[in-house]
Amino acid sequence: QCSASSLTSFRASCRHAATRGYRHQGVLEALFARQVTAASLSGFLFFGSSLSVTAEIERVASALVNQGQGCVGGDNADEGPGGGATQQQLSRLRSPLQPHAGGGDAASDEVVVDACAKCTPRFMILDMTHVPKMDATAARSLADLLSRLAADGVQVLLSGLTRRAAMRAMLAANGVTLVDAHAAAAASAAATANGGPGSAAAVVNDDAVDGASPLGLAHGEVPEFANASGAARFCE
């Protein structure tokens, strides 16, 4: 018996073990709230459910794109999950506990966050740990969705498929190639160092190709992780 498919969105959080200063962590958390979202799929994905599920994924991703167009301290600041940086995160930026670098006031860190967001990729973590199977229609719908999100500047990270040979094969047959995220990031970093199209300078100067992957991936390539926590650490 096939279980009903469903989508649950959640806010990814900073999970890396690296030691950071108080304000550095505050800036990172504020950026994370603006640039990273996550959703978990569950149940069997088939032709009868794929359209509604992909539409819901697109709605969550659209919220990520829309909130990134405002300022970090704007109208969305109090909305909580999916609504931009929270007041708690922003208060860390304004904290008087540490002197602001260069002698300025801490509130100017909000400007730093806004500036950083303009050249920081948007990520959507899509966890498929609780999806037992998918059919060809669902795989095709997902492949089309990934292409649309990439065109909107959202890099999808898939998790929970490392030991799902049948689902991986179904995705591959429909044009989705799962790739090692860390290897892709290393290659992108090398291109960035050489001033390639994925470099920060190119993004700031609006020279990047529309819809180009922030990791320099080819069309149809999607980074994968064993679990959503690993994907969140990668985003960080």
Coordinates of N, CA and C in Angstrom, one line a residue:
Q1 N 0.8 -1.2 0.0 CA 0.0 0.0 0.0 C 0.9 1.2 0.0
C2 N 0.6 2.2 -0.9 CA 1.4 3.4 -1.0 C 0.9 4.4 0.0
S3 N 1.9 5.0 0.7 CA 1.5 6.0 1.7 C 1.4 7.4 0.9
A4 N 0.6 8.3 1.5 CA 0.4 9.6 0.9 C 1.7 10.4 1.0
S5 N 2.1 11.1 -0.1 CA 3.3 11.9 0.0 C 3.0 13.2 0.6
S6 N 4.0 13.8 1.2 CA 3.8 15.1 1.9 C 5.2 15.8 1.9
L7 N 5.1 17.1 2.2 CA 6.3 18.0 2.2 C 6.2 18.8 3.5
T8 N 7.3 18.8 4.3 CA 7.4 19.6 5.5 C 8.6 20.5 5.4
S9 N 8.3 21.8 5.4 CA 9.5 22.7 5.3 C 10.0 23.0 6.7
F10 N 11.3 23.3 6.8 CA 11.8 23.6 8.1 C 13.0 24.5 7.9
R11 N 13.4 25.2 9.0 CA 14.6 26.1 8.9 C 15.9 25.4 9.2
A12 N 16.8 25.4 8.3 CA 18.1 24.8 8.5 C 18.9 25.7 9.4
S13 N 19.7 25.2 10.2 CA 20.5 26.0 11.2 C 22.0 25.7 11.0
C14 N 22.8 26.7 11.5 CA 24.2 26.5 11.5 C 24.7 25.4 12.4
R15 N 25.4 24.4 11.9 CA 25.7 23.3 12.7 C 27.2 23.0 12.7
H16 N 28.0 23.7 12.1 CA 29.4 23.4 12.0 C 30.1 23.6 13.3
A17 N 31.2 22.7 13.5 CA 31.9 22.7 14.8 C 32.9 23.8 14.9
A18 N 33.1 24.6 13.9 CA 34.2 25.6 13.9 C 33.9 26.7 15.0
T19 N 34.9 27.2 15.6 CA 34.8 28.2 16.6 C 34.8 29.6 16.0
R20 N 33.8 30.4 16.3 CA 33.7 31.7 15.7 C 33.5 32.7 16.8
G21 N 33.8 34.0 16.5 CA 33.5 35.1 17.4 C 32.0 35.3 17.4
Y22 N 31.5 36.0 18.5 CA 30.1 36.2 18.7 C 29.5 36.9 17.5
R23 N 30.1 38.0 17.0 CA 29.5 38.8 15.9 C 29.6 38.0 14.6
H24 N 30.7 37.3 14.4 CA 30.8 36.5 13.2 C 29.7 35.5 13.1
Q25 N 29.4 34.8 14.3 CA 28.3 33.8 14.3 C 27.0 34.5 14.0
G26 N 26.8 35.7 14.5 CA 25.5 36.5 14.3 C 25.3 36.8 12.8
V27 N 26.4 37.2 12.2 CA 26.3 37.5 10.7 C 25.9 36.3 10.0
L28 N 26.6 35.2 10.3 CA 26.4 33.9 9.6 C 24.9 33.4 9.8
E29 N 24.4 33.6 11.0 CA 23.0 33.1 11.3 C 22.0 34.0 10.5
A30 N 22.3 35.3 10.4 CA 21.4 36.2 9.7 C 21.4 35.9 8.2
L31 N 22.6 35.6 7.7 CA 22.7 35.1 6.3 C 22.0 33.8 6.1
F32 N 22.2 32.9 7.0 CA 21.6 31.6 6.9 C 20.1 31.7 6.8
A33 N 19.5 32.6 7.6 CA 18.0 32.7 7.6 C 17.5 33.3 6.3
R34 N 18.3 34.1 5.6 CA 17.9 34.6 4.3 C 18.2 33.8 3.1
Q35 N 19.3 33.0 3.2 CA 19.8 32.3 2.0 C 19.6 30.8 2.0
V36 N 19.1 30.2 3.1 CA 19.0 28.8 3.1 C 17.6 28.4 3.6
T37 N 17.0 27.5 2.9 CA 15.7 26.9 3.4 C 15.8 25.4 3.2
A38 N 14.9 24.7 3.8 CA 14.9 23.2 3.7 C 13.5 22.6 3.8
A39 N 13.4 21.4 3.2 CA 12.1 20.7 3.2 C 12.4 19.2 3.2
S40 N 11.5 18.5 3.8 CA 11.6 17.1 3.9 C 10.4 16.4 3.2
L41 N 10.7 15.5 2.3 CA 9.6 14.8 1.6 C 9.4 13.5 2.2
S42 N 8.2 13.0 2.2 CA 7.9 11.7 2.8 C 6.8 11.0 1.9
G43 N 6.8 9.7 1.9 CA 5.8 8.9 1.2 C 6.2 8.6 -0.3
F44 N 5.5 7.8 -0.9 CA 5.8 7.4 -2.3 C 5.4 8.5 -3.3
L45 N 6.4 8.9 -4.1 CA 6.2 9.9 -5.1 C 5.8 9.3 -6.4
F46 N 4.6 9.6 -6.9 CA 4.1 9.0 -8.2 C 3.3 10.0 -8.9
F47 N 2.8 9.6 -10.1 CA 2.2 10.6 -11.0 C 1.1 11.3 -10.3
G48 N 0.3 10.7 -9.4 CA -0.8 11.3 -8.8 C -0.5 12.4 -7.8
S49 N 0.8 12.4 -7.3 CA 1.2 13.3 -6.2 C 2.3 14.3 -6.6
S50 N 3.0 13.9 -7.7 CA 4.2 14.7 -8.1 C 3.9 16.1 -8.4
L51 N 2.8 16.5 -9.0 CA 2.5 17.9 -9.4 C 2.3 18.7 -8.1
S52 N 1.5 18.2 -7.2 CA 1.2 19.0 -6.0 C 2.4 19.1 -5.1
V53 N 3.2 18.1 -5.0 CA 4.4 18.1 -4.2 C 5.5 19.1 -4.8
T54 N 5.7 19.0 -6.1 CA 6.6 19.9 -6.7 C 6.1 21.4 -6.7
A55 N 4.8 21.6 -6.7 CA 4.3 23.0 -6.6 C 4.6 23.5 -5.2
E56 N 4.4 22.6 -4.2 CA 4.7 23.1 -2.8 C 6.2 23.4 -2.6
I57 N 7.1 22.6 -3.2 CA 8.5 22.8 -3.2 C 8.8 24.2 -3.8
E58 N 8.2 24.4 -4.9 CA 8.4 25.7 -5.6 C 7.9 26.9 -4.8
R59 N 6.8 26.7 -4.1 CA 6.3 27.8 -3.2 C 7.3 28.1 -2.1
V60 N 7.9 27.0 -1.5 CA 8.9 27.3 -0.4 C 10.1 28.0 -1.0
A61 N 10.5 27.5 -2.2 CA 11.7 28.1 -2.8 C 11.4 29.6 -3.2
S62 N 10.2 29.9 -3.6 CA 9.9 31.3 -4.0 C 9.9 32.2 -2.8
A63 N 9.5 31.7 -1.7 CA 9.6 32.5 -0.4 C 11.1 32.8 -0.1
L64 N 12.0 31.9 -0.4 CA 13.4 32.1 -0.2 C 13.9 33.2 -1.1
V65 N 13.5 33.2 -2.4 CA 13.9 34.2 -3.4 C 13.3 35.5 -3.0
N66 N 12.1 35.6 -2.6 CA 11.4 36.9 -2.3 C 12.0 37.5 -1.1
Q67 N 12.2 36.8 0.0 CA 12.8 37.4 1.2 C 14.2 37.9 1.0
G68 N 14.9 37.3 0.1 CA 16.3 37.7 -0.2 C 16.3 39.0 -0.9
Q69 N 15.2 39.5 -1.5 CA 15.2 40.8 -2.2 C 15.0 42.0 -1.3
G70 N 14.6 41.7 0.0 CA 14.5 42.9 0.9 C 15.7 43.0 1.7
C71 N 15.7 43.9 2.7 CA 16.9 44.1 3.5 C 16.7 43.2 4.8
V72 N 17.9 43.0 5.4 CA 17.9 42.0 6.5 C 17.1 42.5 7.7
G73 N 16.9 43.8 7.9 CA 16.1 44.3 9.0 C 14.8 44.8 8.6
G74 N 14.3 44.4 7.4 CA 13.0 44.9 6.9 C 11.8 44.3 7.5
D75 N 10.7 44.3 6.7 CA 9.4 43.9 7.3 C 9.3 42.5 7.6
N76 N 10.2 41.6 7.1 CA 10.2 40.2 7.4 C 10.9 39.8 8.6
A77 N 11.6 40.7 9.3 CA 12.5 40.4 10.3 C 11.9 39.7 11.5
D78 N 10.6 39.8 11.7 CA 9.9 39.2 12.9 C 9.1 38.0 12.5
E79 N 9.2 37.5 11.3 CA 8.3 36.4 10.9 C 8.7 35.1 11.3
G80 N 9.9 34.8 11.8 CA 10.3 33.5 12.2 C 10.7 32.6 11.0
P81 N 10.4 31.3 11.1 CA 10.8 30.4 10.0 C 10.3 30.8 8.6
G82 N 11.3 30.9 7.7 CA 11.0 31.3 6.3 C 10.8 32.8 6.2
G83 N 11.0 33.6 7.2 CA 10.7 35.0 7.0 C 11.9 35.9 7.2
G84 N 13.1 35.5 6.9 CA 14.2 36.3 7.0 C 14.9 36.2 8.4
A85 N 15.9 37.1 8.6 CA 16.6 37.1 9.9 C 15.7 37.5 11.0
T86 N 15.7 36.8 12.2 CA 14.9 37.2 13.3 C 15.5 38.3 14.1
Q87 N 14.8 38.9 15.0 CA 15.3 40.0 15.9 C 16.4 39.4 16.8
Q88 N 16.2 38.2 17.2 CA 17.3 37.6 18.0 C 18.6 37.5 17.3
Q89 N 18.6 37.1 16.0 CA 19.8 37.1 15.2 C 20.3 38.5 15.0
L90 N 19.5 39.4 14.7 CA 19.9 40.8 14.5 C 20.5 41.4 15.8
S91 N 19.9 41.1 16.9 CA 20.4 41.7 18.2 C 21.9 41.3 18.4
R92 N 22.3 40.1 17.9 CA 23.6 39.7 18.1 C 24.6 40.6 17.3
L93 N 24.1 41.1 16.1 CA 24.9 42.0 15.3 C 25.1 43.3 16.0
R94 N 24.1 43.7 16.8 CA 24.1 45.0 17.5 C 24.7 44.9 18.9
S95 N 25.2 43.8 19.3 CA 25.7 43.6 20.7 C 26.9 44.5 21.0
P96 N 26.8 45.1 22.2 CA 27.9 46.0 22.6 C 29.1 45.2 23.3
L97 N 28.9 43.8 23.3 CA 29.9 43.1 24.1 C 31.3 43.1 23.4
Q98 N 31.4 43.3 22.1 CA 32.7 43.4 21.5 C 32.7 44.7 20.6
P99 N 33.9 45.4 20.6 CA 34.0 46.6 19.8 C 33.9 46.2 18.4
H100 N 33.2 47.1 17.6 CA 33.1 46.9 16.2 C 34.4 47.1 15.5
A101 N 34.8 46.2 14.6 CA 36.0 46.4 13.8 C 36.0 47.7 13.1
G102 N 37.1 48.4 13.2 CA 37.3 49.7 12.5 C 36.7 50.9 13.2
G103 N 36.1 50.6 14.4 CA 35.6 51.7 15.2 C 34.2 52.1 14.9
G104 N 33.5 51.4 13.9 CA 32.2 51.8 13.6 C 31.2 51.2 14.6
D105 N 29.9 51.5 14.4 CA 28.9 50.9 15.3 C 28.4 49.6 14.8
A106 N 27.9 48.7 15.7 CA 27.6 47.4 15.4 C 26.4 47.3 14.4
A107 N 25.6 48.3 14.4 CA 24.4 48.3 13.5 C 24.9 48.2 12.0
S108 N 26.1 48.7 11.7 CA 26.6 48.6 10.4 C 26.8 47.2 9.9
D109 N 26.8 46.2 10.8 CA 26.9 44.8 10.4 C 25.7 44.4 9.6
E110 N 24.5 45.1 9.8 CA 23.4 44.8 9.0 C 23.6 45.1 7.5
V111 N 24.3 46.2 7.3 CA 24.7 46.6 5.9 C 25.6 45.5 5.4
V112 N 26.5 45.0 6.2 CA 27.5 43.9 5.7 C 26.7 42.7 5.3
V113 N 25.7 42.3 6.1 CA 24.8 41.2 5.8 C 24.1 41.4 4.4
D114 N 23.6 42.6 4.2 CA 22.9 42.9 3.0 C 23.9 42.8 1.8
A115 N 25.1 43.3 2.0 CA 26.1 43.3 0.9 C 26.5 41.8 0.6
C116 N 26.7 41.1 1.7 CA 27.1 39.7 1.5 C 26.1 38.8 0.8
A117 N 24.8 39.1 1.2 CA 23.7 38.4 0.6 C 23.7 38.5 -0.9
K118 N 24.1 39.6 -1.4 CA 24.1 39.8 -2.9 C 25.0 38.9 -3.7
C119 N 26.0 38.4 -3.0 CA 26.9 37.5 -3.7 C 27.0 36.2 -3.0
T120 N 26.0 35.8 -2.2 CA 25.9 34.6 -1.5 C 24.9 33.7 -2.1
P121 N 25.2 32.4 -2.5 CA 24.2 31.6 -3.1 C 23.0 31.3 -2.3
R122 N 21.9 31.1 -2.9 CA 20.7 30.6 -2.2 C 20.6 29.1 -2.3
F123 N 20.4 28.5 -1.2 CA 20.3 27.0 -1.2 C 19.0 26.5 -0.7
M124 N 18.5 25.4 -1.3 CA 17.4 24.7 -0.7 C 17.8 23.3 -0.5
I125 N 17.7 22.8 0.7 CA 18.0 21.5 1.1 C 16.7 20.7 0.9
L126 N 16.7 19.6 0.1 CA 15.6 18.8 -0.1 C 15.9 17.4 0.4
D127 N 15.4 17.0 1.5 CA 15.7 15.7 2.2 C 14.7 14.7 1.7
M128 N 15.2 13.6 1.2 CA 14.3 12.5 0.7 C 14.5 11.2 1.4
T129 N 15.0 11.3 2.7 CA 15.2 10.1 3.5 C 14.0 9.3 3.7
H130 N 12.8 9.9 3.7 CA 11.6 9.2 4.0 C 10.7 8.9 2.7
V131 N 11.4 9.0 1.6 CA 10.7 8.6 0.3 C 11.1 7.2 -0.1
P132 N 10.2 6.2 0.0 CA 10.6 4.9 -0.3 C 10.8 4.6 -1.7
K133 N 10.0 5.2 -2.6 CA 10.0 5.0 -4.0 C 9.5 6.2 -4.8
M134 N 9.9 6.3 -6.1 CA 9.3 7.2 -7.0 C 9.2 6.6 -8.3
D135 N 8.2 7.1 -9.1 CA 8.1 6.6 -10.4 C 8.7 7.5 -11.4
A136 N 8.6 7.2 -12.7 CA 9.2 8.0 -13.8 C 8.6 9.4 -13.9
T137 N 7.3 9.5 -13.7 CA 6.6 10.8 -13.8 C 7.1 11.7 -12.7
A138 N 7.2 11.2 -11.4 CA 7.7 12.0 -10.3 C 9.2 12.4 -10.6
A139 N 10.0 11.5 -11.1 CA 11.4 11.9 -11.3 C 11.5 12.9 -12.4
R140 N 10.6 12.9 -13.4 CA 10.6 13.9 -14.5 C 10.2 15.2 -13.9
S141 N 9.1 15.2 -13.1 CA 8.6 16.4 -12.5 C 9.7 17.1 -11.6
L142 N 10.4 16.2 -10.9 CA 11.5 16.8 -10.0 C 12.6 17.3 -10.8
A143 N 13.0 16.7 -11.9 CA 14.1 17.2 -12.8 C 13.7 18.5 -13.4
D144 N 12.4 18.7 -13.8 CA 12.0 19.9 -14.4 C 12.0 21.0 -13.3
L145 N 11.6 20.7 -12.1 CA 11.6 21.6 -11.0 C 13.0 22.1 -10.7
L146 N 14.0 21.2 -10.6 CA 15.3 21.6 -10.3 C 15.9 22.6 -11.4
S147 N 15.5 22.4 -12.6 CA 15.9 23.3 -13.7 C 15.3 24.7 -13.5
R148 N 14.0 24.7 -13.1 CA 13.4 26.0 -12.9 C 14.0 26.7 -11.7
L149 N 14.3 26.0 -10.6 CA 14.9 26.6 -9.4 C 16.3 27.2 -9.7
A150 N 17.0 26.4 -10.5 CA 18.4 26.9 -10.9 C 18.3 28.2 -11.7
A151 N 17.3 28.3 -12.6 CA 17.1 29.5 -13.3 C 16.7 30.7 -12.4
D152 N 16.1 30.4 -11.3 CA 15.8 31.4 -10.3 C 16.9 31.7 -9.4
G153 N 18.0 31.0 -9.5 CA 19.2 31.3 -8.6 C 19.1 30.5 -7.3
V154 N 18.4 29.4 -7.3 CA 18.3 28.6 -6.1 C 19.0 27.2 -6.4
Q155 N 20.1 26.9 -5.6 CA 20.8 25.7 -5.8 C 20.2 24.7 -4.8
V156 N 19.6 23.6 -5.4 CA 19.0 22.6 -4.6 C 20.1 21.6 -4.2
L157 N 20.1 21.1 -2.9 CA 20.9 20.1 -2.4 C 20.1 18.9 -2.0
L158 N 20.3 17.8 -2.5 CA 19.5 16.6 -2.2 C 20.2 15.8 -1.1
S159 N 19.4 15.2 -0.2 CA 20.0 14.3 0.8 C 19.1 13.1 1.0
G160 N 19.7 12.1 1.6 CA 19.0 10.9 1.9 C 18.9 9.8 0.8
L161 N 19.7 10.0 -0.3 CA 19.6 9.1 -1.4 C 20.9 8.3 -1.6
T162 N 21.8 8.3 -0.7 CA 23.1 7.7 -0.9 C 23.0 6.2 -1.1
R163 N 22.0 5.6 -0.4 CA 21.9 4.1 -0.5 C 20.6 3.7 -1.2
R164 N 20.1 4.6 -2.1 CA 18.8 4.3 -2.7 C 19.1 4.1 -4.2
A165 N 19.6 2.9 -4.6 CA 20.1 2.7 -6.0 C 19.0 2.9 -7.0
A166 N 17.8 2.3 -6.7 CA 16.7 2.4 -7.6 C 16.2 3.9 -7.9
M167 N 16.2 4.7 -6.8 CA 15.8 6.1 -7.0 C 16.8 6.9 -7.7
R168 N 18.1 6.6 -7.4 CA 19.2 7.3 -8.1 C 19.1 7.0 -9.6
A169 N 18.9 5.7 -9.9 CA 18.8 5.3 -11.3 C 17.6 6.0 -12.0
M170 N 16.5 6.1 -11.3 CA 15.3 6.7 -11.9 C 15.6 8.2 -12.1
L171 N 16.3 8.9 -11.2 CA 16.6 10.3 -11.4 C 17.6 10.5 -12.6
A172 N 18.6 9.6 -12.6 CA 19.6 9.6 -13.7 C 18.9 9.5 -15.1
A173 N 17.9 8.6 -15.1 CA 17.2 8.3 -16.4 C 16.4 9.5 -16.8
N174 N 16.1 10.4 -15.9 CA 15.4 11.6 -16.2 C 16.2 12.9 -16.2
G175 N 17.5 12.7 -16.3 CA 18.4 13.9 -16.5 C 19.0 14.5 -15.2
V176 N 18.8 13.8 -14.1 CA 19.4 14.4 -12.8 C 20.6 13.5 -12.4
T177 N 21.8 14.2 -12.4 CA 23.0 13.5 -12.1 C 23.5 14.0 -10.7
L178 N 23.5 13.0 -9.7 CA 23.9 13.4 -8.4 C 25.4 13.4 -8.3
V179 N 26.0 14.5 -7.7 CA 27.4 14.7 -7.7 C 27.9 14.9 -6.3
D180 N 29.2 14.7 -6.0 CA 29.8 14.9 -4.8 C 29.9 16.4 -4.6
A181 N 29.2 16.9 -3.5 CA 29.2 18.4 -3.3 C 30.5 19.0 -3.0
H182 N 31.3 18.3 -2.2 CA 32.6 18.8 -1.8 C 33.6 18.9 -3.0
A183 N 33.5 17.9 -3.8 CA 34.4 18.0 -5.0 C 33.9 19.1 -6.0
A184 N 32.6 19.3 -6.1 CA 32.1 20.4 -6.9 C 32.5 21.7 -6.3
A185 N 32.5 21.9 -5.0 CA 32.8 23.1 -4.4 C 34.3 23.4 -4.6
A186 N 35.2 22.4 -4.5 CA 36.6 22.6 -4.7 C 36.9 23.0 -6.1
A187 N 36.2 22.5 -7.1 CA 36.4 22.9 -8.5 C 35.9 24.3 -8.7
S188 N 34.8 24.6 -8.0 CA 34.3 26.0 -8.1 C 35.2 27.0 -7.5
A189 N 35.8 26.6 -6.4 CA 36.8 27.5 -5.7 C 38.0 27.8 -6.6
A190 N 38.4 26.8 -7.3 CA 39.6 26.9 -8.2 C 39.2 27.9 -9.3
A191 N 38.0 27.8 -9.8 CA 37.5 28.7 -10.9 C 37.4 30.1 -10.4
T192 N 36.9 30.2 -9.2 CA 36.7 31.5 -8.5 C 38.1 32.2 -8.4
A193 N 39.1 31.4 -8.0 CA 40.4 32.0 -7.8 C 41.0 32.5 -9.1
N194 N 40.5 31.9 -10.2 CA 41.0 32.4 -11.5 C 40.1 33.4 -12.1
G195 N 39.1 33.9 -11.4 CA 38.2 35.0 -11.9 C 37.2 34.5 -12.9
G196 N 36.8 33.2 -12.8 CA 35.9 32.6 -13.7 C 34.5 33.1 -13.5
P197 N 33.5 32.6 -14.3 CA 32.1 33.1 -14.2 C 31.5 32.9 -12.9
G198 N 32.0 32.0 -12.0 CA 31.4 31.8 -10.7 C 32.0 32.6 -9.6
S199 N 33.0 33.4 -10.0 CA 33.7 34.2 -9.0 C 32.8 35.3 -8.3
A200 N 33.2 35.7 -7.1 CA 32.4 36.7 -6.4 C 32.5 38.0 -7.2
A201 N 33.6 38.3 -7.8 CA 33.7 39.6 -8.6 C 32.7 39.6 -9.7
A202 N 32.6 38.4 -10.4 CA 31.7 38.3 -11.5 C 30.2 38.5 -11.1
V203 N 29.9 38.0 -9.9 CA 28.5 38.1 -9.4 C 28.2 39.6 -9.0
V204 N 29.2 40.2 -8.3 CA 29.0 41.6 -7.9 C 28.9 42.5 -9.2
N205 N 29.6 42.2 -10.2 CA 29.6 43.0 -11.4 C 28.5 42.6 -12.4
D206 N 27.6 41.7 -11.9 CA 26.5 41.2 -12.8 C 27.0 40.6 -14.1
D207 N 28.2 40.0 -14.1 CA 28.7 39.3 -15.2 C 28.4 37.8 -15.3
A208 N 27.8 37.3 -14.2 CA 27.5 35.9 -14.1 C 26.4 35.5 -15.1
V209 N 26.4 34.3 -15.6 CA 25.3 33.9 -16.5 C 24.1 33.6 -15.7
D210 N 22.9 34.1 -16.2 CA 21.6 33.9 -15.5 C 21.4 32.4 -15.4
G211 N 21.0 32.0 -14.1 CA 20.7 30.6 -13.9 C 21.9 29.7 -13.7
A212 N 23.1 30.3 -13.7 CA 24.4 29.5 -13.6 C 24.5 29.0 -12.1
S213 N 24.9 27.8 -12.0 CA 25.1 27.2 -10.6 C 26.2 27.9 -9.9
P214 N 26.0 28.2 -8.6 CA 27.0 28.9 -7.8 C 28.2 27.9 -7.6
L215 N 28.0 26.6 -7.8 CA 29.1 25.6 -7.7 C 29.7 25.3 -9.0
G216 N 29.3 26.0 -10.1 CA 29.8 25.7 -11.4 C 29.4 24.3 -12.0
L217 N 28.2 23.9 -11.6 CA 27.7 22.6 -12.0 C 27.1 22.6 -13.4
A218 N 27.2 21.5 -14.2 CA 26.6 21.5 -15.5 C 25.1 21.3 -15.3
H219 N 24.3 21.5 -16.4 CA 22.9 21.4 -16.3 C 22.5 19.9 -15.9
G220 N 21.7 19.8 -14.9 CA 21.2 18.5 -14.5 C 22.0 17.9 -13.4
E221 N 23.2 18.5 -13.0 CA 24.0 18.0 -11.9 C 23.5 18.6 -10.6
V222 N 23.3 17.8 -9.6 CA 22.8 18.2 -8.3 C 23.6 17.7 -7.2
P223 N 24.1 18.5 -6.2 CA 24.9 18.0 -5.1 C 24.1 17.1 -4.2
E224 N 24.7 16.1 -3.7 CA 24.0 15.2 -2.7 C 24.8 15.0 -1.4
F225 N 24.0 14.7 -0.4 CA 24.6 14.5 0.9 C 23.8 13.3 1.6
A226 N 24.5 12.7 2.6 CA 23.9 11.5 3.2 C 22.7 11.9 4.0
N227 N 22.7 13.1 4.6 CA 21.6 13.6 5.4 C 21.5 15.1 5.3
A228 N 20.4 15.7 5.9 CA 20.1 17.1 5.8 C 21.1 17.9 6.6
S229 N 21.6 17.3 7.7 CA 22.6 18.0 8.6 C 23.9 18.2 7.8
G230 N 24.3 17.2 7.1 CA 25.5 17.4 6.2 C 25.3 18.5 5.2
A231 N 24.1 18.6 4.6 CA 23.9 19.6 3.6 C 23.9 21.0 4.3
A232 N 23.4 21.1 5.5 CA 23.4 22.4 6.2 C 24.8 22.8 6.6
R233 N 25.6 21.9 7.0 CA 27.0 22.2 7.2 C 27.7 22.7 6.0
F234 N 27.4 22.1 4.9 CA 28.0 22.5 3.6 C 27.6 23.9 3.3
C235 N 26.3 24.3 3.5 CA 25.8 25.6 3.2 C 26.6 26.6 4.1
E236 N 26.8 26.2 5.3 CA 27.5 27.1 6.2 C 28.9 27.4 5.8

